[in-house]
Coordinates of C-alpha atoms and ligand atoms in Angstrom, one line a residue:
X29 CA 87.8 80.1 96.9
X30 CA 84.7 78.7 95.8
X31 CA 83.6 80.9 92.5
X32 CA 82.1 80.7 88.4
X33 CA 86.0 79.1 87.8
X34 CA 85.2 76.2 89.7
X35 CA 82.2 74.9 88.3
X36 CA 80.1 74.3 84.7
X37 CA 83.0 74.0 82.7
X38 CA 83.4 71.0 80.0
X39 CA 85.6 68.2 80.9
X40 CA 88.3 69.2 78.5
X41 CA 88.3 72.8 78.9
X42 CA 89.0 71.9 83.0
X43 CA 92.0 70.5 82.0
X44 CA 93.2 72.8 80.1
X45 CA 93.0 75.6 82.3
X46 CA 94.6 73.3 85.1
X47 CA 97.6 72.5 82.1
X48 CA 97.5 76.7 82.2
X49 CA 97.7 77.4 85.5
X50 CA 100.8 74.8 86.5
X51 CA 102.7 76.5 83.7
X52 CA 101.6 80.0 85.0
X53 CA 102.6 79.1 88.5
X54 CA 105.5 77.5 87.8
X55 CA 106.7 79.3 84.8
X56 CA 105.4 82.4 84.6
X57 CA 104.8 83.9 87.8
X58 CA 108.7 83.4 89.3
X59 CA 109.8 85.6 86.6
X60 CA 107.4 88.0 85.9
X61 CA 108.9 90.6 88.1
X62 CA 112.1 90.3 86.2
X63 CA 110.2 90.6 82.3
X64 CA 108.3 93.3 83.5
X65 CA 112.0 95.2 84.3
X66 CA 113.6 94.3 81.5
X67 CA 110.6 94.4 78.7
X68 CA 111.8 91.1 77.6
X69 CA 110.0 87.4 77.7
X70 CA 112.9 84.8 76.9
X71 CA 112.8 83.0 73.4
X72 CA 112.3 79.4 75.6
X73 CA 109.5 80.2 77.5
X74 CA 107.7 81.4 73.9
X75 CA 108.7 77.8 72.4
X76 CA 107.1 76.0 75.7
X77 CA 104.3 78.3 75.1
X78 CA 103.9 77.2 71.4
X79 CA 104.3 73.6 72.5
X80 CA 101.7 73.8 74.7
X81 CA 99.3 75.3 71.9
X82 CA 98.8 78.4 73.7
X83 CA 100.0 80.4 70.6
X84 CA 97.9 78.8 68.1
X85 CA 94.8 78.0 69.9
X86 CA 91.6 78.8 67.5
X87 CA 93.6 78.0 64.9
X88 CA 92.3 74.6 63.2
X89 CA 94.2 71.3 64.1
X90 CA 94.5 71.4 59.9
X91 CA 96.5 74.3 60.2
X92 CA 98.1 73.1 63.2
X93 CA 96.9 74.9 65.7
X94 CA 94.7 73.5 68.7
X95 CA 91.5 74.6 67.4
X96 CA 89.7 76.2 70.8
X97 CA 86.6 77.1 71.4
X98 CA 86.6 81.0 73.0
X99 CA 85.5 79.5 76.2
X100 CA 89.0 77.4 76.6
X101 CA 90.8 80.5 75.1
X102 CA 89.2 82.2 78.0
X103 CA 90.1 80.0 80.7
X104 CA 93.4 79.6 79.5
X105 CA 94.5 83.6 79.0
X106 CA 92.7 84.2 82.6
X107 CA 95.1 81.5 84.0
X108 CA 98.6 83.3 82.1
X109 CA 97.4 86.5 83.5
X110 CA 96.7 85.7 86.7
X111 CA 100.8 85.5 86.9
X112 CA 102.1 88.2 84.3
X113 CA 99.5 90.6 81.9
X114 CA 102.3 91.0 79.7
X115 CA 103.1 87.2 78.8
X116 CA 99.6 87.2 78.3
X117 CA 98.8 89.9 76.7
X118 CA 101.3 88.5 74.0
X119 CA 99.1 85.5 73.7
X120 CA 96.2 87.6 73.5
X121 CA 97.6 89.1 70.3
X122 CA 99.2 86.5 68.8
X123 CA 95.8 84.7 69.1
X124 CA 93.2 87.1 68.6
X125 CA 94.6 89.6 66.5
X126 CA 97.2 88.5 64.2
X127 CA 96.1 84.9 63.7
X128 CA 92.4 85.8 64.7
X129 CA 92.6 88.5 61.3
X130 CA 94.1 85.4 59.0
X131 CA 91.3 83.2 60.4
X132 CA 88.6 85.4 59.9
X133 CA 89.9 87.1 56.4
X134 CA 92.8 85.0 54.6
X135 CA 92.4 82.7 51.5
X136 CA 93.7 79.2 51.6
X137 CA 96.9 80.2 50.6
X138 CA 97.6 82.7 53.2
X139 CA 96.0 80.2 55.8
X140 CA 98.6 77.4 54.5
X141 CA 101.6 79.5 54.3
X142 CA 101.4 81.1 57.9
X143 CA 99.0 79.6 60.3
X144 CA 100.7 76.5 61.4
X145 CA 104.2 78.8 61.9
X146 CA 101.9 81.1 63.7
X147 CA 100.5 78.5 66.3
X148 CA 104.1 76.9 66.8
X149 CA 105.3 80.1 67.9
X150 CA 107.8 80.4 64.8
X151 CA 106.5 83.4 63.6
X152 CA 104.4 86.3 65.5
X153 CA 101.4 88.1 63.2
X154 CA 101.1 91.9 64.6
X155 CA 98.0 93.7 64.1
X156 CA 98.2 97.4 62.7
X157 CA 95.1 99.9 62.6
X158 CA 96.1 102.3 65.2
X159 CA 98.2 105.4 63.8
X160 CA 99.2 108.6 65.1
X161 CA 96.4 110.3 64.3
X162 CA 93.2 108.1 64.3
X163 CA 92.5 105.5 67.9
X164 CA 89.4 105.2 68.9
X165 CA 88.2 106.7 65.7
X166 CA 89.6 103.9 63.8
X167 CA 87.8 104.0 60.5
X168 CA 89.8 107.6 59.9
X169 CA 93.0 105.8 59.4
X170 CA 95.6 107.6 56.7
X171 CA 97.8 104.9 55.6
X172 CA 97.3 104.2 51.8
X173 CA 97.7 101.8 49.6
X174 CA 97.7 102.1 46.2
X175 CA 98.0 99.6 43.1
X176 CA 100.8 99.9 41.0
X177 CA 101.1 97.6 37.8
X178 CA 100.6 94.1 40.1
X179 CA 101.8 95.5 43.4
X180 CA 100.6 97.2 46.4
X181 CA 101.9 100.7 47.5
X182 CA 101.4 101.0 51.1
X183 CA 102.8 104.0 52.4
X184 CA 101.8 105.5 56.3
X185 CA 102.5 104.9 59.8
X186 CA 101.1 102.5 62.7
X187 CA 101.6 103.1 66.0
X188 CA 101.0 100.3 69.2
X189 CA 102.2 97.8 67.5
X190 CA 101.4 94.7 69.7
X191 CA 104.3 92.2 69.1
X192 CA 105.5 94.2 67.1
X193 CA 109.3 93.5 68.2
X194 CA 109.3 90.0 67.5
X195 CA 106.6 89.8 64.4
X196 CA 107.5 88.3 61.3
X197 CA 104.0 90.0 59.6
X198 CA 102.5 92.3 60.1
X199 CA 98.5 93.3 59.0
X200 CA 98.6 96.5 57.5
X201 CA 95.2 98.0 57.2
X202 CA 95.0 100.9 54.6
X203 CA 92.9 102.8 52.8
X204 CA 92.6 101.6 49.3
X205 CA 89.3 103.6 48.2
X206 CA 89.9 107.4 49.4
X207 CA 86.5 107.8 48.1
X208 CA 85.1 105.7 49.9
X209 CA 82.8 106.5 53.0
X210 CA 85.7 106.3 55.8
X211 CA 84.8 102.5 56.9
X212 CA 84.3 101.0 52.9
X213 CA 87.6 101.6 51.5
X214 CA 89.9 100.2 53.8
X215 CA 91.7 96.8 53.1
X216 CA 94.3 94.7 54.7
X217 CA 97.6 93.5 53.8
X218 CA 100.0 90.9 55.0
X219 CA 103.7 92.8 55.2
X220 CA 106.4 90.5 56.1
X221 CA 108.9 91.9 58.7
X222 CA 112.0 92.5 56.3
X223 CA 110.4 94.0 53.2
X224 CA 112.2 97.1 52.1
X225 CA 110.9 100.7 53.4
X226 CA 109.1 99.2 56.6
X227 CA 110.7 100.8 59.8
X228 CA 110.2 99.8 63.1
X229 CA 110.8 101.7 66.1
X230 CA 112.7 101.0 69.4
X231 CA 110.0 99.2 72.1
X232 CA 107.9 102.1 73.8
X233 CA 108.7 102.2 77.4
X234 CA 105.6 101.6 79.1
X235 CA 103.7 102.2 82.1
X236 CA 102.6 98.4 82.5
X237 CA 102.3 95.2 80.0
X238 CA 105.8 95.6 79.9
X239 CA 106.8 92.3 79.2
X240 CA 104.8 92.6 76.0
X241 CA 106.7 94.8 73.5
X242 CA 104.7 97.8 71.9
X243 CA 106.5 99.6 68.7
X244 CA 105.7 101.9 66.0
X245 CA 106.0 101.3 62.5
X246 CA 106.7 103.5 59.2
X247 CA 105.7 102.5 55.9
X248 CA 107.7 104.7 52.8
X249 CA 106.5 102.9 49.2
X250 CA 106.4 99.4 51.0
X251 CA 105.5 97.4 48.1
X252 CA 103.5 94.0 48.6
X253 CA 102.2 91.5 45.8
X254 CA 98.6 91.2 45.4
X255 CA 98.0 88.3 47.2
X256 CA 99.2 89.8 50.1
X257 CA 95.8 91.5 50.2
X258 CA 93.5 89.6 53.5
X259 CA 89.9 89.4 52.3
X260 CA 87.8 91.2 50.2
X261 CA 89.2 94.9 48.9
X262 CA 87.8 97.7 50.7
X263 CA 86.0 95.7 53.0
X264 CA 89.0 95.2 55.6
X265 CA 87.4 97.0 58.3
X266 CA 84.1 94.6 58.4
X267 CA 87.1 92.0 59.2
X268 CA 88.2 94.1 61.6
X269 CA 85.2 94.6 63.6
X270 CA 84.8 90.7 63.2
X271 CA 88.0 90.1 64.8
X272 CA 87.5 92.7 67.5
X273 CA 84.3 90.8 68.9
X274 CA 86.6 88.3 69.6
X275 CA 89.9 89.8 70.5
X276 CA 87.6 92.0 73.7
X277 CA 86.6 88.8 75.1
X278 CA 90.4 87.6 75.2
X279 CA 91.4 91.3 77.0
X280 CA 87.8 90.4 79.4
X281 CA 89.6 86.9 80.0
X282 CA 93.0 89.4 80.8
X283 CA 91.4 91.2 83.0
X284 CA 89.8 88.8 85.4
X285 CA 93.1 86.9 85.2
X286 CA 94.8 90.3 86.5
X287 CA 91.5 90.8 89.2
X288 CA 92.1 87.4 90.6
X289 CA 95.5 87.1 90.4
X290 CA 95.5 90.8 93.3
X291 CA 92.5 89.5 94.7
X292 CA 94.8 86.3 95.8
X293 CA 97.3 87.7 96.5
X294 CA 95.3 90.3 98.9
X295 CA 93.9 87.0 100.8
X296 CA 96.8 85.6 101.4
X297 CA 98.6 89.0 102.6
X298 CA 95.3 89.5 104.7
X299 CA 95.5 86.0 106.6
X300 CA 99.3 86.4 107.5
X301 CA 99.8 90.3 108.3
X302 CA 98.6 91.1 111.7
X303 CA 97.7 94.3 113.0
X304 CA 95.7 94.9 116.7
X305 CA 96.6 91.4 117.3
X306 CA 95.0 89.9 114.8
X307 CA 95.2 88.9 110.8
X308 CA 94.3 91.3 108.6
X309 CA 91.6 88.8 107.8
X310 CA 90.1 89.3 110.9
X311 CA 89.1 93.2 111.1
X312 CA 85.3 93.4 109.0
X313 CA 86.1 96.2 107.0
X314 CA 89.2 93.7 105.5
X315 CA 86.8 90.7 105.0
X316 CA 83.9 93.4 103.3
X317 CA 86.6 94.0 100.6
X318 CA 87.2 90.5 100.2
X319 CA 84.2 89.7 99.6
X320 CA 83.3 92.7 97.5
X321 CA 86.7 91.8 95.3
X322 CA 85.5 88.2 95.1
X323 CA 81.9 89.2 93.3
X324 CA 83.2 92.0 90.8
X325 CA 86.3 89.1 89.7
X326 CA 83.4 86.4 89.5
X327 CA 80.9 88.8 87.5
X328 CA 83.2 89.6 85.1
X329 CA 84.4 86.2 84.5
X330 CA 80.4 85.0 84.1
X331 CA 79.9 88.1 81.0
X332 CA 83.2 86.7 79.4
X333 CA 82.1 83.5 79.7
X334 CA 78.8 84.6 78.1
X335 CA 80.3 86.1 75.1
X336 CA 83.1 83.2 74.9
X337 CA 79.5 80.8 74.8
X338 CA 77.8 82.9 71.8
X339 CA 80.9 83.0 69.8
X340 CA 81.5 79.3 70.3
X341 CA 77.8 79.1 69.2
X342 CA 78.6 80.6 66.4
X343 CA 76.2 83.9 66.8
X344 CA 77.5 87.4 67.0
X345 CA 78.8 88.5 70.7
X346 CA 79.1 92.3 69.7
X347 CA 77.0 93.8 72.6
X348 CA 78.1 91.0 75.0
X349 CA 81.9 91.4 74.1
X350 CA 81.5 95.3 74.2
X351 CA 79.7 94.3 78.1
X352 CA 82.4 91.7 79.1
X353 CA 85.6 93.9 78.0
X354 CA 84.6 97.1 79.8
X355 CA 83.3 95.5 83.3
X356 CA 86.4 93.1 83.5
X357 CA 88.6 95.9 82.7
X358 CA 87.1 98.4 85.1
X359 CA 87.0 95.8 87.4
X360 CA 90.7 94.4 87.2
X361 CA 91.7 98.1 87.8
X362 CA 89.4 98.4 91.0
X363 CA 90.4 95.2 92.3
X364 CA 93.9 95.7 91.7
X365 CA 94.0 99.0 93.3
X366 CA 91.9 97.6 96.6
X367 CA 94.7 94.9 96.6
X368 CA 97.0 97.3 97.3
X369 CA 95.1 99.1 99.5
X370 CA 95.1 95.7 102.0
X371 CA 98.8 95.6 101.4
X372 CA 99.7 98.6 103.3
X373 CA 102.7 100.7 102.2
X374 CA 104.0 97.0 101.4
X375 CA 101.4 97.2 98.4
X376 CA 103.7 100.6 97.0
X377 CA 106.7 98.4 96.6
X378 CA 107.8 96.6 93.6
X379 CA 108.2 93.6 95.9
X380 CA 104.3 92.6 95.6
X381 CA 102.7 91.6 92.3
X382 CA 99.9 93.8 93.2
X383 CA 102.0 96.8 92.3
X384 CA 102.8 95.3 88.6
X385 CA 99.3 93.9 88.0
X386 CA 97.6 97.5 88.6
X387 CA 100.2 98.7 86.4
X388 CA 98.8 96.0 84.0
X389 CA 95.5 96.6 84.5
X390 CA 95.4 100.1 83.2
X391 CA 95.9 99.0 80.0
X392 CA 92.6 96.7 79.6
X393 CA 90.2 99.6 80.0
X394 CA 92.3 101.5 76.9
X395 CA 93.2 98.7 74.2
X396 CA 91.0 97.1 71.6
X397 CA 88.6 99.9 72.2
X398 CA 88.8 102.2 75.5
X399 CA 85.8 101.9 77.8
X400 CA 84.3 104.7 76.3
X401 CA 84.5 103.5 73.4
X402 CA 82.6 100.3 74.4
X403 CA 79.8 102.2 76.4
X404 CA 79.2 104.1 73.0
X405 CA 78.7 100.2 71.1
X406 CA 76.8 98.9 74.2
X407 CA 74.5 101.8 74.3
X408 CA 74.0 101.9 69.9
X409 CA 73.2 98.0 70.2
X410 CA 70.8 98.6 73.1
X411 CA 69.2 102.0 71.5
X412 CA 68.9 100.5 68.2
X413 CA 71.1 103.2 66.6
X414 CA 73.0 103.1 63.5
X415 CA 76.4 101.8 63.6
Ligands
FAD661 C1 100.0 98.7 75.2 C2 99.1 99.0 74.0 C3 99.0 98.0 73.1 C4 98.2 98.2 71.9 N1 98.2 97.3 70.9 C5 97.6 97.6 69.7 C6 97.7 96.8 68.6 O1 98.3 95.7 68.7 N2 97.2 97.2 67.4 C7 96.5 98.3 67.3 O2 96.1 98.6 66.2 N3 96.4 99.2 68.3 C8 96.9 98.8 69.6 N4 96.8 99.7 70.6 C9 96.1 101.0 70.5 C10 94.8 101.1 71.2 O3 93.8 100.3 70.6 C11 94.4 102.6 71.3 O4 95.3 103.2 72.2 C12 93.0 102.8 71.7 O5 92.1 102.4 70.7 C13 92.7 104.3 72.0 O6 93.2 105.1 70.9 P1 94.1 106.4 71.3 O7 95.2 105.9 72.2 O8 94.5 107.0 70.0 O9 93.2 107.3 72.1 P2 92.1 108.4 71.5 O10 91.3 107.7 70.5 O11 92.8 109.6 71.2 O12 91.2 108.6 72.8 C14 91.7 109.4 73.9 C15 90.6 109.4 75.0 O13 89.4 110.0 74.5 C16 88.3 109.0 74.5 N5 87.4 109.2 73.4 C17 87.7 109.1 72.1 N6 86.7 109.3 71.3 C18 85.6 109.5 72.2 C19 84.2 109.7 72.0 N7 83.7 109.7 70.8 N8 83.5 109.9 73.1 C20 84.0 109.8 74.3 N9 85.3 109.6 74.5 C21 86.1 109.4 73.5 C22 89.0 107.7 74.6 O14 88.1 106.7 75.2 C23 90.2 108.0 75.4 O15 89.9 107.9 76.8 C24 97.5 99.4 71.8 C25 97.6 100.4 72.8 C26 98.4 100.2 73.9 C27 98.5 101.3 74.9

């Protein structure tokens, strides 16, 4: 297939993707079927997956990650999920949100202590700002914390908890100033997995991303030392929107991964099933889709790779991530769905990936900001409204 993945891309970023995609194929994709069952992604394939540097790759080589431009991140989530959303969903996380939050807002300290355990795969960050109450509307978050001689009070409740299963951390954000206009008194806070009065839930059981676990969290009088606190009090949530830009151009990357990973697996089914005598591949209406399939995966992939390019730049990618996240979700799920469609009943059964990566799919167009939630910072940035 001749398409944007083929061409224009550095040297070292080709072989990186081509480093991706051998351990996709050969790792990955035999055994997704089975982690999407079971909800679990074995302990040996998360240590190949550290080796590799695919669990620490912004992170700078100082801090012992592989220090990656967005562009490679790109290219190398798009390859994971091309295989399993879930395995790279996990990446996405582990990248983007829980190390992405340390890059953008820890000290030195906080940088020394867990980045290079966090790119080796030894310890998993999660990232908390959804709670029962407050989603899309972020900023209204309830979870306090409150100072207490020299330590943090944090008392509250997360819910969709990326990682959460396996984190060692976890960043809390809170509201620290309940005075404070809703976005300008919230703060973060690094909780580690066993202090006492944290409670984590069971895994949810999910629809799709299933090999990626998803828990809730309660927080009664957790109590964290001060230099637990990530960046500057009450002005977590700038952080937040900071790591967001670049945590919706790693769920873009997701989503073409899932929208070429059906769209091959539709070409292949269409060039061996026959019907009135002929592959699938043969009847028009078969190739149209095709062909429609292969220009939304490839237009998606070219607005991530814009965004990736801006960030790597070093310039703000806040209207171009908002663009790239909500066309390559859509898109996965459209693709994905006319993937079944060319599989025929077949496409219903758990026996074809398409099944799983539709499932997968769904997801993209909801986390780190639904697409409505993206039209509504797409159309601000191009209407000049206020924030
Ligand atoms: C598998 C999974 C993993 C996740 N991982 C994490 C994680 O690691 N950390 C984390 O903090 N969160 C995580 N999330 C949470 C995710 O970011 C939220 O689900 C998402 O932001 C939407 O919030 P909500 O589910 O509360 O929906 P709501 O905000 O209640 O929205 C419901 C619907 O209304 C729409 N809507 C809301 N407001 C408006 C509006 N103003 N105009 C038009 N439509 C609107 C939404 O787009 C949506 O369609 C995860 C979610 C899932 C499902």
């Amino acid at each position: 297939m001749v398409s944007t993945m083929d061409y224009e891309l550095p040297e070292d970023v080709v072989m990186l993707r081509d480093m991706a995609r051998k351990f996709a194929a050969d790792k990955i994709g035999p055994n997704a079927r089975e982690w999407d069952r079971t909800g679990e992604i074995p302990g040996e394939i998360i240590k190949e997956l550290g080796e590799l540097g695919f669990l620490g790759m912004r992170v700078p080589p100082e801090y012992g990650g592989a220090g990656l431009g967005y562009l490679a991140v790109s290219a190398i989530i798009e390859e994971l999920a091309c295989h399993c959303g879930g395995t790279a969903l996990m990446v996405a996380a582990q990248n983007g949100l829980g190390g992405g939050h340390l890059m953008v807002g820890g000290n030195e300290a906080q940088k020394k202590k867990y980045l290079p355990l966090l790119a080796k795969g030894e310890l998993f960050g999660s990232w908390c700002l959804s709670e029962p109450s407050s989603g899309s509307d972020a900023a209204a978050l309830k979870t306090t914390a409150v100072l207490d001689g020299d330590t943090w009070v944090l008392n509250g409740s997360k819910v969709f908890v990326t990682n959460g299963a396996r984190a060692g951390i976890f960043l809390i954000h809170a509201r620290t100033d309940p005075e404070a206009p809703k976005a300008k008194g919230i703060s973060t806070f690094i909780v580690e997995r066993d202090a006492p009065g944290l409670e984590i839930s069971p895994k949810e059981d999910k629809m799709g991303m299933r090999a990626s676990d998803t828990v809730q969290l309660t927080l009664d009088d957790v109590r964290v030392p001060q230099e637990n606190l990530v960046g500057e009090l009450n002005r977590g949530f700038y952080d937040v929107m900071t790591v967001l830009e670049g945590g919706r151009i790693t769920i873009g990357a997701l989503s073409v991964g899932l929208g070429r990973g059906a769209f091959e697996q539709a070409t292949q089914y269409a060039t061996e099933r026959e019907q009135f005598g002929k592959p699938l591949a043969k009847h028009q209406a078969i190739q149209f889709k095709l062909a429609d399939m292969a220009v939304q995966v490839d237009a998606a992939r070219l607005l991530v790779r814009k965004a990736a390019m801006l960030q790597d730049a070093g310039r703000s990618s806040n209207l171009e991530s908002a663009m790239a996240k909500l066309y390559a979700s859509e898109m996965a799920t459209r693709v994905c769905l006319e993937a079944i469609q060319i599989h025929g009943g077949y496409g219903y059964l758990k026996d074809m990936p398409v099944e799983r990566l539709m499932r997968d799919a769904k997801l993209c167009e909801i986390g780190e900001g639904s697409s409505e939630i993206q039209r509504m910072v797409i159309a601000r940035r191009l209407l000049d409204l206020p924030r």
